[in-house]
């Protein structure tokens, strides 16, 4: 054991006091940011009022510039920056007043407000935006912004006037690739395209990178001197010290420039043979064409039903997720082809790491025994859950303590005695995936 195990009572109390102080400071900052947004939105309305009364033909643009210049000069900030902030503040205050008020009351942070607004930006009906805001604010009061963003996109779909399929057709017309130069001889390459393809490409590059890092000892991998053109008589090459991010970047550029991972692969093409794996959930009635509730990709974002149906038709098997009719909690998972039912059940139930605030997908996390298997913990859904490697280590090597309650609810107790409840997200869908790679140990 490490970390705070050896801390004195006074030191733990000091940490508790600092935690309480930081929470209050962050709440105050969020409230003051809401006040600032209110001032900026009022300044924007004032500019538009002056323009309307004067009958300006430029729709108030010069008036807004004038006001932004006045505020910018006083703040010693670029007037362009102030004008952008005025526009963002007006958007929040006028289109999502409930969200702005919740931030001003200290119920949510500016980060929460930002992801709620982003997820609901396509909601044109004021009543729909209001209902959406009210529903998601309650969720945001107990969750991190990254989790709120995912849930907000899901909730916003219920109030959309246009189907996701129609909006996706329009959005596809905006797909593009761009380059942005950065300092020190570096540059960024960005791609904006369909979510299923982007996530699939990222998954493939990640799988190739992990196989490359695993080296010759990993099953199905053989990356040695042949990969660099050296002969068997050459000395053993130095171990690869690149991080996964570095390897992913090198592989992506390798594939884009040559059409294959030519600079990394073996003569047998083991890396090139790796394919992408994506997991999509879609309501059974939508899959059957009875309903139009959108599908969801890897628990991250909604995708159009046309893409989901195409993936479903090409999948080698799919999971049926049975949920509670009221809470939407996962009750059971089965599959029409035999496989690791328990693992799929837990991935369907948890969807992401079960530490409070963490958004790491369950499929990229460890399956952890809440009560250690070595201490008699059972290998069942009531004693297993997804923990990313960071929080898996935190659970085992620090004073953080977790208890597995009924219904997959986790109760975490911090070193200072604070208790945080983490509930599995609701699921009302069918999940289908390509056959997974060999499963890692728990």
CSV table of C-alpha atoms in Angstrom, one decimal:
chain,number,residue,atom,x,y,z
A,1,UNK,CA,0.0,0.0,0.0
A,2,UNK,CA,1.2,3.5,-0.8
A,3,UNK,CA,-0.3,7.0,-1.1
A,4,UNK,CA,-2.1,8.3,2.1
A,5,UNK,CA,-1.9,5.1,4.1
A,6,UNK,CA,0.8,6.6,6.3
A,7,UNK,CA,-0.8,10.0,6.7
A,8,UNK,CA,-1.6,11.3,10.1
A,9,UNK,CA,-5.1,12.1,11.3
A,10,UNK,CA,-4.2,15.8,11.1
A,11,UNK,CA,-3.0,15.4,7.5
A,12,UNK,CA,-6.2,13.6,6.5
A,13,UNK,CA,-8.3,16.3,8.2
A,14,UNK,CA,-6.3,19.0,6.3
A,15,UNK,CA,-7.0,17.2,3.0
A,16,UNK,CA,-10.7,17.2,3.9
A,17,UNK,CA,-10.6,20.9,4.7
A,18,UNK,CA,-8.8,21.6,1.4
A,19,UNK,CA,-11.4,19.6,-0.5
A,20,UNK,CA,-14.3,21.5,1.0
A,21,UNK,CA,-12.6,24.8,0.3
A,22,UNK,CA,-11.9,23.9,-3.3
A,23,UNK,CA,-15.5,22.8,-3.9
A,24,UNK,CA,-16.7,26.1,-2.5
A,25,UNK,CA,-14.1,28.1,-4.6
A,26,UNK,CA,-15.1,26.3,-7.8
A,27,UNK,CA,-18.8,26.9,-7.0
A,28,UNK,CA,-18.1,30.6,-6.5
A,29,UNK,CA,-16.1,30.8,-9.7
A,30,UNK,CA,-18.9,29.2,-11.7
A,31,UNK,CA,-21.4,31.6,-10.2
A,32,UNK,CA,-19.2,34.6,-11.1
A,33,UNK,CA,-18.8,33.3,-14.6
A,34,UNK,CA,-22.6,33.2,-14.9
A,35,UNK,CA,-22.7,36.8,-13.7
A,36,UNK,CA,-20.2,37.8,-16.3
A,37,UNK,CA,-22.2,36.0,-19.0
A,38,UNK,CA,-25.3,38.0,-17.8
A,39,UNK,CA,-23.4,41.3,-18.1
A,40,UNK,CA,-22.1,40.4,-21.6
A,41,UNK,CA,-25.5,39.3,-22.8
A,42,UNK,CA,-27.0,42.5,-21.5
A,43,UNK,CA,-24.3,44.5,-23.4
A,44,UNK,CA,-25.2,42.6,-26.5
A,45,UNK,CA,-28.9,43.3,-26.1
A,46,UNK,CA,-28.1,47.0,-25.5
A,47,UNK,CA,-26.2,47.1,-28.8
A,48,UNK,CA,-29.0,45.5,-30.7
A,49,UNK,CA,-31.5,47.8,-29.1
A,50,UNK,CA,-29.5,50.9,-30.2
A,51,UNK,CA,-29.2,49.4,-33.7
A,52,UNK,CA,-32.9,48.7,-34.0
A,53,UNK,CA,-34.0,52.1,-32.8
A,54,UNK,CA,-31.5,53.7,-35.3
A,55,UNK,CA,-32.7,51.5,-38.1
A,56,UNK,CA,-29.1,50.3,-39.0
A,57,UNK,CA,-29.0,48.2,-42.1
A,58,UNK,CA,-26.1,46.2,-41.0
A,59,UNK,CA,-28.3,44.3,-38.5
A,60,UNK,CA,-26.3,45.9,-35.6
A,61,UNK,CA,-22.9,44.5,-36.5
A,62,UNK,CA,-21.1,47.8,-36.3
A,63,UNK,CA,-22.9,48.7,-33.1
A,64,UNK,CA,-21.9,45.4,-31.5
A,65,UNK,CA,-18.3,46.0,-32.6
A,66,UNK,CA,-18.5,49.4,-31.0
A,67,UNK,CA,-19.7,48.0,-27.7
A,68,UNK,CA,-17.1,45.1,-27.9
A,69,UNK,CA,-14.4,47.7,-28.5
A,70,UNK,CA,-15.5,49.7,-25.4
A,71,UNK,CA,-15.5,46.6,-23.2
A,72,UNK,CA,-12.3,45.3,-24.6
A,73,UNK,CA,-10.4,48.5,-24.1
A,74,UNK,CA,-11.6,48.7,-20.5
A,75,UNK,CA,-10.6,45.0,-19.9
A,76,UNK,CA,-7.3,45.3,-21.9
A,77,UNK,CA,-8.6,42.4,-24.1
A,78,UNK,CA,-9.0,42.1,-27.8
A,79,UNK,CA,-12.4,43.5,-29.0
A,80,UNK,CA,-12.7,40.4,-31.2
A,81,UNK,CA,-12.4,38.2,-28.1
A,82,UNK,CA,-15.0,40.3,-26.3
A,83,UNK,CA,-17.4,40.1,-29.2
A,84,UNK,CA,-17.1,36.3,-29.3
A,85,UNK,CA,-17.8,36.1,-25.6
A,86,UNK,CA,-20.8,38.4,-26.0
A,87,UNK,CA,-22.2,36.0,-28.7
A,88,UNK,CA,-21.6,32.9,-26.5
A,89,UNK,CA,-23.1,34.6,-23.5
A,90,UNK,CA,-26.2,35.7,-25.4
A,91,UNK,CA,-26.6,32.2,-26.7
A,92,UNK,CA,-26.5,30.7,-23.2
A,93,UNK,CA,-28.7,33.3,-21.5
A,94,UNK,CA,-31.3,33.6,-24.2
A,95,UNK,CA,-31.6,30.1,-25.5
A,96,UNK,CA,-30.9,28.1,-22.3
A,97,UNK,CA,-31.9,30.3,-19.4
A,98,UNK,CA,-32.5,27.4,-17.1
A,99,UNK,CA,-28.9,26.3,-17.6
A,100,UNK,CA,-27.6,29.8,-17.0
A,101,UNK,CA,-29.7,30.1,-13.8
A,102,UNK,CA,-28.5,26.7,-12.6
A,103,UNK,CA,-24.9,27.8,-13.0
A,104,UNK,CA,-25.6,31.1,-11.3
A,105,UNK,CA,-27.1,29.2,-8.4
A,106,UNK,CA,-24.0,27.0,-8.1
A,107,UNK,CA,-25.8,23.8,-9.0
A,108,UNK,CA,-23.6,23.2,-12.0
A,109,UNK,CA,-20.2,24.5,-13.3
A,110,UNK,CA,-19.4,26.4,-16.5
A,111,UNK,CA,-18.0,23.1,-17.9
A,112,UNK,CA,-21.4,21.4,-17.3
A,113,UNK,CA,-23.2,24.4,-18.9
A,114,UNK,CA,-21.0,24.2,-22.0
A,115,UNK,CA,-21.6,20.5,-22.8
A,116,UNK,CA,-25.3,20.9,-22.1
A,117,UNK,CA,-25.6,23.8,-24.6
A,118,UNK,CA,-23.4,22.0,-27.2
A,119,UNK,CA,-25.6,18.9,-27.0
A,120,UNK,CA,-28.8,21.0,-27.4
A,121,UNK,CA,-27.6,23.4,-30.0
A,122,UNK,CA,-29.9,21.9,-32.7
A,123,UNK,CA,-33.1,22.3,-30.6
A,124,UNK,CA,-35.1,25.0,-32.2
A,125,UNK,CA,-38.3,24.8,-30.2
A,126,UNK,CA,-38.1,26.9,-27.0
A,127,UNK,CA,-40.4,24.5,-25.1
A,128,UNK,CA,-38.2,21.6,-26.1
A,129,UNK,CA,-35.0,23.3,-25.1
A,130,UNK,CA,-36.6,24.2,-21.7
A,131,UNK,CA,-37.8,20.6,-21.1
A,132,UNK,CA,-34.4,19.3,-22.2
A,133,UNK,CA,-32.6,21.7,-19.9
A,134,UNK,CA,-34.7,20.8,-16.9
A,135,UNK,CA,-34.1,17.1,-17.4
A,136,UNK,CA,-30.4,17.2,-17.9
A,137,UNK,CA,-29.6,19.7,-15.2
A,138,UNK,CA,-30.7,17.3,-12.5
A,139,UNK,CA,-28.4,14.7,-13.9
A,140,UNK,CA,-25.5,17.2,-14.2
A,141,UNK,CA,-25.7,18.0,-10.5
A,142,UNK,CA,-24.1,14.7,-9.5
A,143,UNK,CA,-22.0,13.8,-12.6
A,144,UNK,CA,-18.8,15.1,-14.3
A,145,UNK,CA,-19.1,17.2,-17.5
A,146,UNK,CA,-17.7,14.3,-19.7
A,147,UNK,CA,-20.5,12.0,-18.5
A,148,UNK,CA,-23.1,14.8,-18.8
A,149,UNK,CA,-22.1,15.4,-22.4
A,150,UNK,CA,-22.8,11.8,-23.4
A,151,UNK,CA,-26.2,11.8,-21.5
A,152,UNK,CA,-27.1,15.2,-22.9
A,153,UNK,CA,-26.7,14.1,-26.5
A,154,UNK,CA,-28.9,11.1,-25.7
A,155,UNK,CA,-31.6,13.2,-24.0
A,156,UNK,CA,-31.5,16.0,-26.6
A,157,UNK,CA,-32.5,13.5,-29.3
A,158,UNK,CA,-35.9,13.1,-27.6
A,159,UNK,CA,-36.7,16.8,-28.3
A,160,UNK,CA,-35.2,17.1,-31.8
A,161,UNK,CA,-37.7,18.1,-34.5
A,162,UNK,CA,-35.7,16.5,-37.3
A,163,UNK,CA,-34.5,12.9,-37.2
A,164,UNK,CA,-30.8,12.1,-36.7
A,165,UNK,CA,-30.8,10.4,-40.1
A,166,UNK,CA,-31.8,13.7,-41.8
A,167,UNK,CA,-29.4,15.8,-39.8
A,168,UNK,CA,-26.6,13.3,-40.5
A,169,UNK,CA,-27.1,13.6,-44.3
A,170,UNK,CA,-26.7,17.4,-44.0
A,171,UNK,CA,-23.7,17.0,-41.7
A,172,UNK,CA,-21.9,14.6,-44.1
A,173,UNK,CA,-21.7,17.4,-46.6
A,174,UNK,CA,-19.4,19.2,-44.2
A,175,UNK,CA,-16.8,16.4,-43.9
A,176,UNK,CA,-13.3,17.7,-44.4
A,177,UNK,CA,-9.6,17.3,-43.6
A,178,UNK,CA,-7.4,20.2,-42.5
A,179,UNK,CA,-3.9,21.1,-41.5
A,180,UNK,CA,-2.9,23.5,-38.7
A,181,UNK,CA,0.7,24.5,-38.3
A,182,UNK,CA,2.1,24.5,-34.8
A,183,UNK,CA,5.4,25.6,-33.3
A,184,UNK,CA,8.7,23.7,-33.3
A,185,UNK,CA,8.3,22.2,-36.7
A,186,UNK,CA,5.1,20.4,-35.9
A,187,UNK,CA,1.6,20.5,-37.4
A,188,UNK,CA,-1.9,19.1,-36.7
A,189,UNK,CA,-3.9,17.0,-39.2
A,190,UNK,CA,-7.6,17.0,-38.5
A,191,UNK,CA,-10.4,14.9,-39.9
A,192,UNK,CA,-14.1,15.6,-39.6
A,193,UNK,CA,-16.3,12.8,-40.8
A,194,UNK,CA,-19.0,10.2,-39.8
A,195,UNK,CA,-18.5,9.1,-36.2
A,196,UNK,CA,-18.6,5.3,-36.9
A,197,UNK,CA,-15.7,5.7,-39.4
A,198,UNK,CA,-13.7,8.0,-37.2
A,199,UNK,CA,-14.0,5.9,-34.1
A,200,UNK,CA,-13.3,2.8,-36.2
A,201,UNK,CA,-10.1,4.3,-37.6
A,202,UNK,CA,-9.0,5.3,-34.2
A,203,UNK,CA,-9.7,1.9,-32.8
A,204,UNK,CA,-7.7,0.2,-35.5
A,205,UNK,CA,-4.7,2.5,-35.0
A,206,UNK,CA,-4.9,1.9,-31.3
A,207,UNK,CA,-5.0,-1.9,-31.7
A,208,UNK,CA,-2.1,-1.8,-34.1
A,209,UNK,CA,-0.1,0.4,-31.6
A,210,UNK,CA,-0.8,-1.9,-28.7
A,211,UNK,CA,0.2,-5.0,-30.7
A,212,UNK,CA,3.4,-3.2,-31.7
A,213,UNK,CA,4.2,-2.3,-28.1
A,214,UNK,CA,3.5,-5.8,-26.9
A,215,UNK,CA,6.3,-7.1,-29.1
A,216,UNK,CA,7.1,-10.7,-30.1
A,217,UNK,CA,5.7,-12.2,-26.8
A,218,UNK,CA,2.1,-11.2,-27.5
A,219,UNK,CA,-0.2,-13.8,-29.2
A,220,UNK,CA,-0.3,-13.4,-32.9
A,221,UNK,CA,2.4,-10.8,-33.0
A,222,UNK,CA,6.0,-11.0,-34.2
A,223,UNK,CA,7.6,-7.7,-34.5
A,224,UNK,CA,11.4,-8.1,-34.4
A,225,UNK,CA,14.4,-7.2,-36.6
A,226,UNK,CA,12.5,-8.1,-39.8
A,227,UNK,CA,10.2,-5.1,-39.3
A,228,UNK,CA,13.1,-2.8,-39.7
A,229,UNK,CA,14.9,-4.8,-42.5
A,230,UNK,CA,17.6,-6.2,-40.2
A,231,UNK,CA,18.8,-9.8,-40.5
A,232,UNK,CA,18.6,-12.4,-37.8
A,233,UNK,CA,22.3,-12.1,-37.3
A,234,UNK,CA,22.0,-8.4,-36.3
A,235,UNK,CA,22.0,-7.5,-32.6
A,236,UNK,CA,18.7,-7.4,-30.8
A,237,UNK,CA,17.1,-4.0,-31.5
A,238,UNK,CA,16.6,-1.6,-28.6
A,239,UNK,CA,13.2,-1.7,-27.0
A,240,UNK,CA,10.6,0.7,-28.2
A,241,UNK,CA,10.4,3.6,-25.7
A,242,UNK,CA,7.6,5.4,-27.5
A,243,UNK,CA,4.3,6.1,-25.7
A,244,UNK,CA,1.1,4.8,-27.2
A,245,UNK,CA,0.2,8.3,-28.4
A,246,UNK,CA,3.5,8.5,-30.2
A,247,UNK,CA,3.1,5.0,-31.8
A,248,UNK,CA,-0.5,5.9,-32.9
A,249,UNK,CA,0.8,9.1,-34.6
A,250,UNK,CA,3.6,7.3,-36.4
A,251,UNK,CA,1.3,4.5,-37.5
A,252,UNK,CA,-1.4,6.8,-38.7
A,253,UNK,CA,1.1,8.8,-40.8
A,254,UNK,CA,2.7,5.6,-42.1
A,255,UNK,CA,-0.7,4.3,-43.3
A,256,UNK,CA,-1.7,7.6,-44.8
A,257,UNK,CA,1.6,8.0,-46.7
A,258,UNK,CA,2.1,4.4,-47.9
A,259,UNK,CA,-1.4,2.8,-47.7
A,260,UNK,CA,-0.1,0.3,-45.1
A,261,UNK,CA,2.0,0.3,-41.9
A,262,UNK,CA,5.1,-0.3,-44.1
A,263,UNK,CA,7.6,1.1,-41.7
A,264,UNK,CA,6.4,-0.9,-38.7
A,265,UNK,CA,5.0,-4.2,-40.0
A,266,UNK,CA,6.5,-7.6,-40.4
A,267,UNK,CA,6.8,-9.3,-43.8
A,268,UNK,CA,3.7,-11.4,-42.9
A,269,UNK,CA,1.6,-8.2,-42.6
A,270,UNK,CA,0.4,-8.9,-39.1
A,271,UNK,CA,-0.3,-5.3,-38.3
A,272,UNK,CA,-2.1,-4.7,-41.5
A,273,UNK,CA,-4.3,-7.6,-40.8
A,274,UNK,CA,-5.7,-5.9,-37.7
A,275,UNK,CA,-9.2,-4.6,-38.2
A,276,UNK,CA,-11.3,-2.0,-36.4
A,277,UNK,CA,-13.8,-2.9,-33.7
A,278,UNK,CA,-16.7,-0.7,-32.9
A,279,UNK,CA,-19.6,-1.3,-30.5
A,280,UNK,CA,-23.0,0.1,-31.4
A,281,UNK,CA,-26.2,0.0,-29.4
A,282,UNK,CA,-29.6,0.4,-31.1
A,283,UNK,CA,-33.2,0.0,-29.7
A,284,UNK,CA,-34.7,-3.2,-31.0
A,285,UNK,CA,-37.8,-1.4,-32.3
A,286,UNK,CA,-35.6,1.0,-34.2
A,287,UNK,CA,-33.7,-1.9,-35.7
A,288,UNK,CA,-37.0,-3.4,-36.8
A,289,UNK,CA,-38.1,-0.1,-38.4
A,290,UNK,CA,-40.9,0.5,-35.9
A,291,UNK,CA,-39.3,3.3,-34.0
A,292,UNK,CA,-36.8,6.1,-34.8
A,293,UNK,CA,-34.8,6.3,-31.6
A,294,UNK,CA,-31.2,6.7,-32.7
A,295,UNK,CA,-28.4,4.3,-32.1
A,296,UNK,CA,-25.3,5.1,-30.0
A,297,UNK,CA,-21.6,4.5,-30.8
A,298,UNK,CA,-19.4,3.0,-28.0
A,299,UNK,CA,-21.6,4.8,-25.4
A,300,UNK,CA,-20.2,8.1,-26.7
A,301,UNK,CA,-22.5,9.7,-29.3
A,302,UNK,CA,-25.6,9.0,-31.3
A,303,UNK,CA,-25.3,7.8,-34.9
A,304,UNK,CA,-27.8,7.6,-37.7
A,305,UNK,CA,-29.9,4.4,-38.0
A,306,UNK,CA,-28.8,3.8,-41.6
A,307,UNK,CA,-25.2,3.3,-40.4
A,308,UNK,CA,-26.4,1.3,-37.4
A,309,UNK,CA,-28.5,-1.1,-39.6
A,310,UNK,CA,-25.6,-1.5,-42.0
A,311,UNK,CA,-23.3,-2.4,-39.1
A,312,UNK,CA,-25.9,-4.8,-37.7
A,313,UNK,CA,-26.3,-6.6,-40.9
A,314,UNK,CA,-22.5,-7.1,-41.2
A,315,UNK,CA,-22.0,-8.1,-37.6
A,316,UNK,CA,-21.2,-11.7,-36.8
A,317,UNK,CA,-23.4,-11.7,-33.8
A,318,UNK,CA,-25.3,-9.3,-31.5
A,319,UNK,CA,-26.2,-9.1,-27.8
A,320,UNK,CA,-29.7,-8.7,-26.5
A,321,UNK,CA,-29.8,-6.5,-23.4
A,322,UNK,CA,-32.8,-7.0,-21.1
A,323,UNK,CA,-33.5,-3.9,-19.0
A,324,UNK,CA,-35.7,-3.0,-16.1
A,325,UNK,CA,-39.0,-1.3,-17.4
A,326,UNK,CA,-38.7,1.6,-15.0
A,327,UNK,CA,-35.1,2.2,-14.1
A,328,UNK,CA,-33.6,1.0,-17.5
A,329,UNK,CA,-30.9,-0.9,-15.5
A,330,UNK,CA,-29.4,-4.0,-17.2
A,331,UNK,CA,-31.0,-7.2,-15.9
A,332,UNK,CA,-29.4,-9.7,-18.3
A,333,UNK,CA,-27.5,-10.1,-21.5
A,334,UNK,CA,-27.6,-13.0,-23.9
A,335,UNK,CA,-26.3,-13.6,-27.4
A,336,UNK,CA,-27.3,-15.8,-30.4
A,337,UNK,CA,-23.7,-17.1,-30.6
A,338,UNK,CA,-21.9,-18.5,-27.6
A,339,UNK,CA,-19.3,-16.2,-26.1
A,340,UNK,CA,-18.2,-14.6,-22.8
A,341,UNK,CA,-21.7,-13.7,-21.5
A,342,UNK,CA,-20.5,-12.3,-18.2
A,343,UNK,CA,-18.0,-9.9,-19.8
A,344,UNK,CA,-20.6,-8.6,-22.2
A,345,UNK,CA,-23.2,-8.3,-19.4
A,346,UNK,CA,-20.8,-6.1,-17.4
A,347,UNK,CA,-19.8,-4.0,-20.4
A,348,UNK,CA,-23.4,-3.4,-21.3
A,349,UNK,CA,-24.3,-2.5,-17.7
A,350,UNK,CA,-21.3,-0.3,-16.9
A,351,UNK,CA,-20.5,1.3,-20.3
A,352,UNK,CA,-17.6,3.1,-18.7
A,353,UNK,CA,-15.2,3.0,-15.8
A,354,UNK,CA,-17.1,3.0,-12.5
A,355,UNK,CA,-15.0,5.5,-10.6
A,356,UNK,CA,-16.9,8.8,-10.0
A,357,UNK,CA,-16.5,11.2,-12.9
A,358,UNK,CA,-14.5,8.8,-15.2
A,359,UNK,CA,-15.6,8.4,-18.8
A,360,UNK,CA,-13.2,5.7,-20.0
A,361,UNK,CA,-15.2,3.2,-22.0
A,362,UNK,CA,-15.8,-0.2,-20.3
A,363,UNK,CA,-14.4,-2.1,-23.3
A,364,UNK,CA,-11.0,-0.3,-22.7
A,365,UNK,CA,-11.1,-0.9,-18.9
A,366,UNK,CA,-10.3,-3.9,-16.6
A,367,UNK,CA,-12.9,-6.1,-15.1
A,368,UNK,CA,-12.2,-5.8,-11.4
A,369,UNK,CA,-13.3,-8.0,-8.5
A,370,UNK,CA,-14.7,-5.6,-5.9
A,371,UNK,CA,-13.8,-8.2,-3.2
A,372,UNK,CA,-10.5,-9.7,-4.3
A,373,UNK,CA,-10.8,-13.1,-5.8
A,374,UNK,CA,-7.8,-14.1,-3.6
A,375,UNK,CA,-9.9,-13.2,-0.6
A,376,UNK,CA,-12.9,-15.3,-1.7
A,377,UNK,CA,-14.6,-12.7,-3.9
A,378,UNK,CA,-16.9,-14.4,-6.4
A,379,UNK,CA,-16.6,-14.0,-10.2
A,380,UNK,CA,-20.1,-12.8,-10.7
A,381,UNK,CA,-21.8,-9.6,-11.9
A,382,UNK,CA,-22.5,-8.7,-8.2
A,383,UNK,CA,-18.8,-8.6,-7.5
A,384,UNK,CA,-17.3,-7.4,-10.9
A,385,UNK,CA,-17.2,-4.1,-12.6
A,386,UNK,CA,-15.3,-2.0,-15.1
A,387,UNK,CA,-12.4,0.1,-13.8
A,388,UNK,CA,-9.9,1.8,-16.0
A,389,UNK,CA,-6.3,1.0,-15.2
A,390,UNK,CA,-5.8,4.3,-13.4
A,391,UNK,CA,-8.6,3.8,-11.0
A,392,UNK,CA,-8.0,0.0,-10.8
A,393,UNK,CA,-4.6,0.9,-9.3
A,394,UNK,CA,-6.1,3.6,-7.2
A,395,UNK,CA,-8.6,1.1,-5.6
A,396,UNK,CA,-5.9,-1.5,-4.8
A,397,UNK,CA,-3.0,0.8,-3.7
A,398,UNK,CA,-4.6,3.7,-1.9
A,399,UNK,CA,-7.0,4.2,1.0
A,400,UNK,CA,-9.9,4.7,-1.4
A,401,UNK,CA,-12.5,2.0,-0.6
A,402,UNK,CA,-15.4,0.7,-2.8
A,403,UNK,CA,-18.5,-1.3,-1.9
A,404,UNK,CA,-20.6,-3.0,-4.5
A,405,UNK,CA,-24.3,-2.5,-3.7
A,406,UNK,CA,-27.4,-4.0,-5.3
A,407,UNK,CA,-28.2,-3.1,-9.0
A,408,UNK,CA,-24.6,-2.5,-9.9
A,409,UNK,CA,-24.4,0.6,-7.7
A,410,UNK,CA,-20.9,1.5,-6.5
A,411,UNK,CA,-20.3,3.3,-3.2
A,412,UNK,CA,-16.8,4.9,-3.0
A,413,UNK,CA,-15.3,6.2,0.2
A,414,UNK,CA,-12.4,8.6,-0.1
A,415,UNK,CA,-9.5,8.8,2.4
A,416,UNK,CA,-11.2,11.8,4.1
A,417,UNK,CA,-14.4,9.8,4.6
A,418,UNK,CA,-16.5,11.4,1.8
A,419,UNK,CA,-18.9,9.0,0.1
A,420,UNK,CA,-19.6,9.1,-3.6
A,421,UNK,CA,-22.3,7.0,-5.3
A,422,UNK,CA,-21.8,5.9,-8.9
A,423,UNK,CA,-24.8,4.3,-10.6
A,424,UNK,CA,-24.6,2.5,-14.0
A,425,UNK,CA,-26.1,4.5,-16.8
A,426,UNK,CA,-29.5,3.5,-18.1
A,427,UNK,CA,-29.7,1.2,-21.1
A,428,UNK,CA,-32.6,0.6,-23.4
A,429,UNK,CA,-30.9,-0.9,-26.4
A,430,UNK,CA,-29.6,-3.9,-28.2
A,431,UNK,CA,-25.9,-4.1,-28.6
A,432,UNK,CA,-24.0,-5.7,-31.5
A,433,UNK,CA,-20.3,-5.9,-32.0
A,434,UNK,CA,-17.8,-7.7,-34.1
A,435,UNK,CA,-16.2,-10.8,-32.5
A,436,UNK,CA,-13.8,-9.5,-29.9
A,437,UNK,CA,-10.1,-10.2,-29.7
A,438,UNK,CA,-8.9,-12.7,-27.1
A,439,UNK,CA,-10.0,-11.5,-23.7
A,440,UNK,CA,-7.4,-10.1,-21.3
A,441,UNK,CA,-7.3,-11.5,-17.7
A,442,UNK,CA,-9.4,-9.8,-15.1
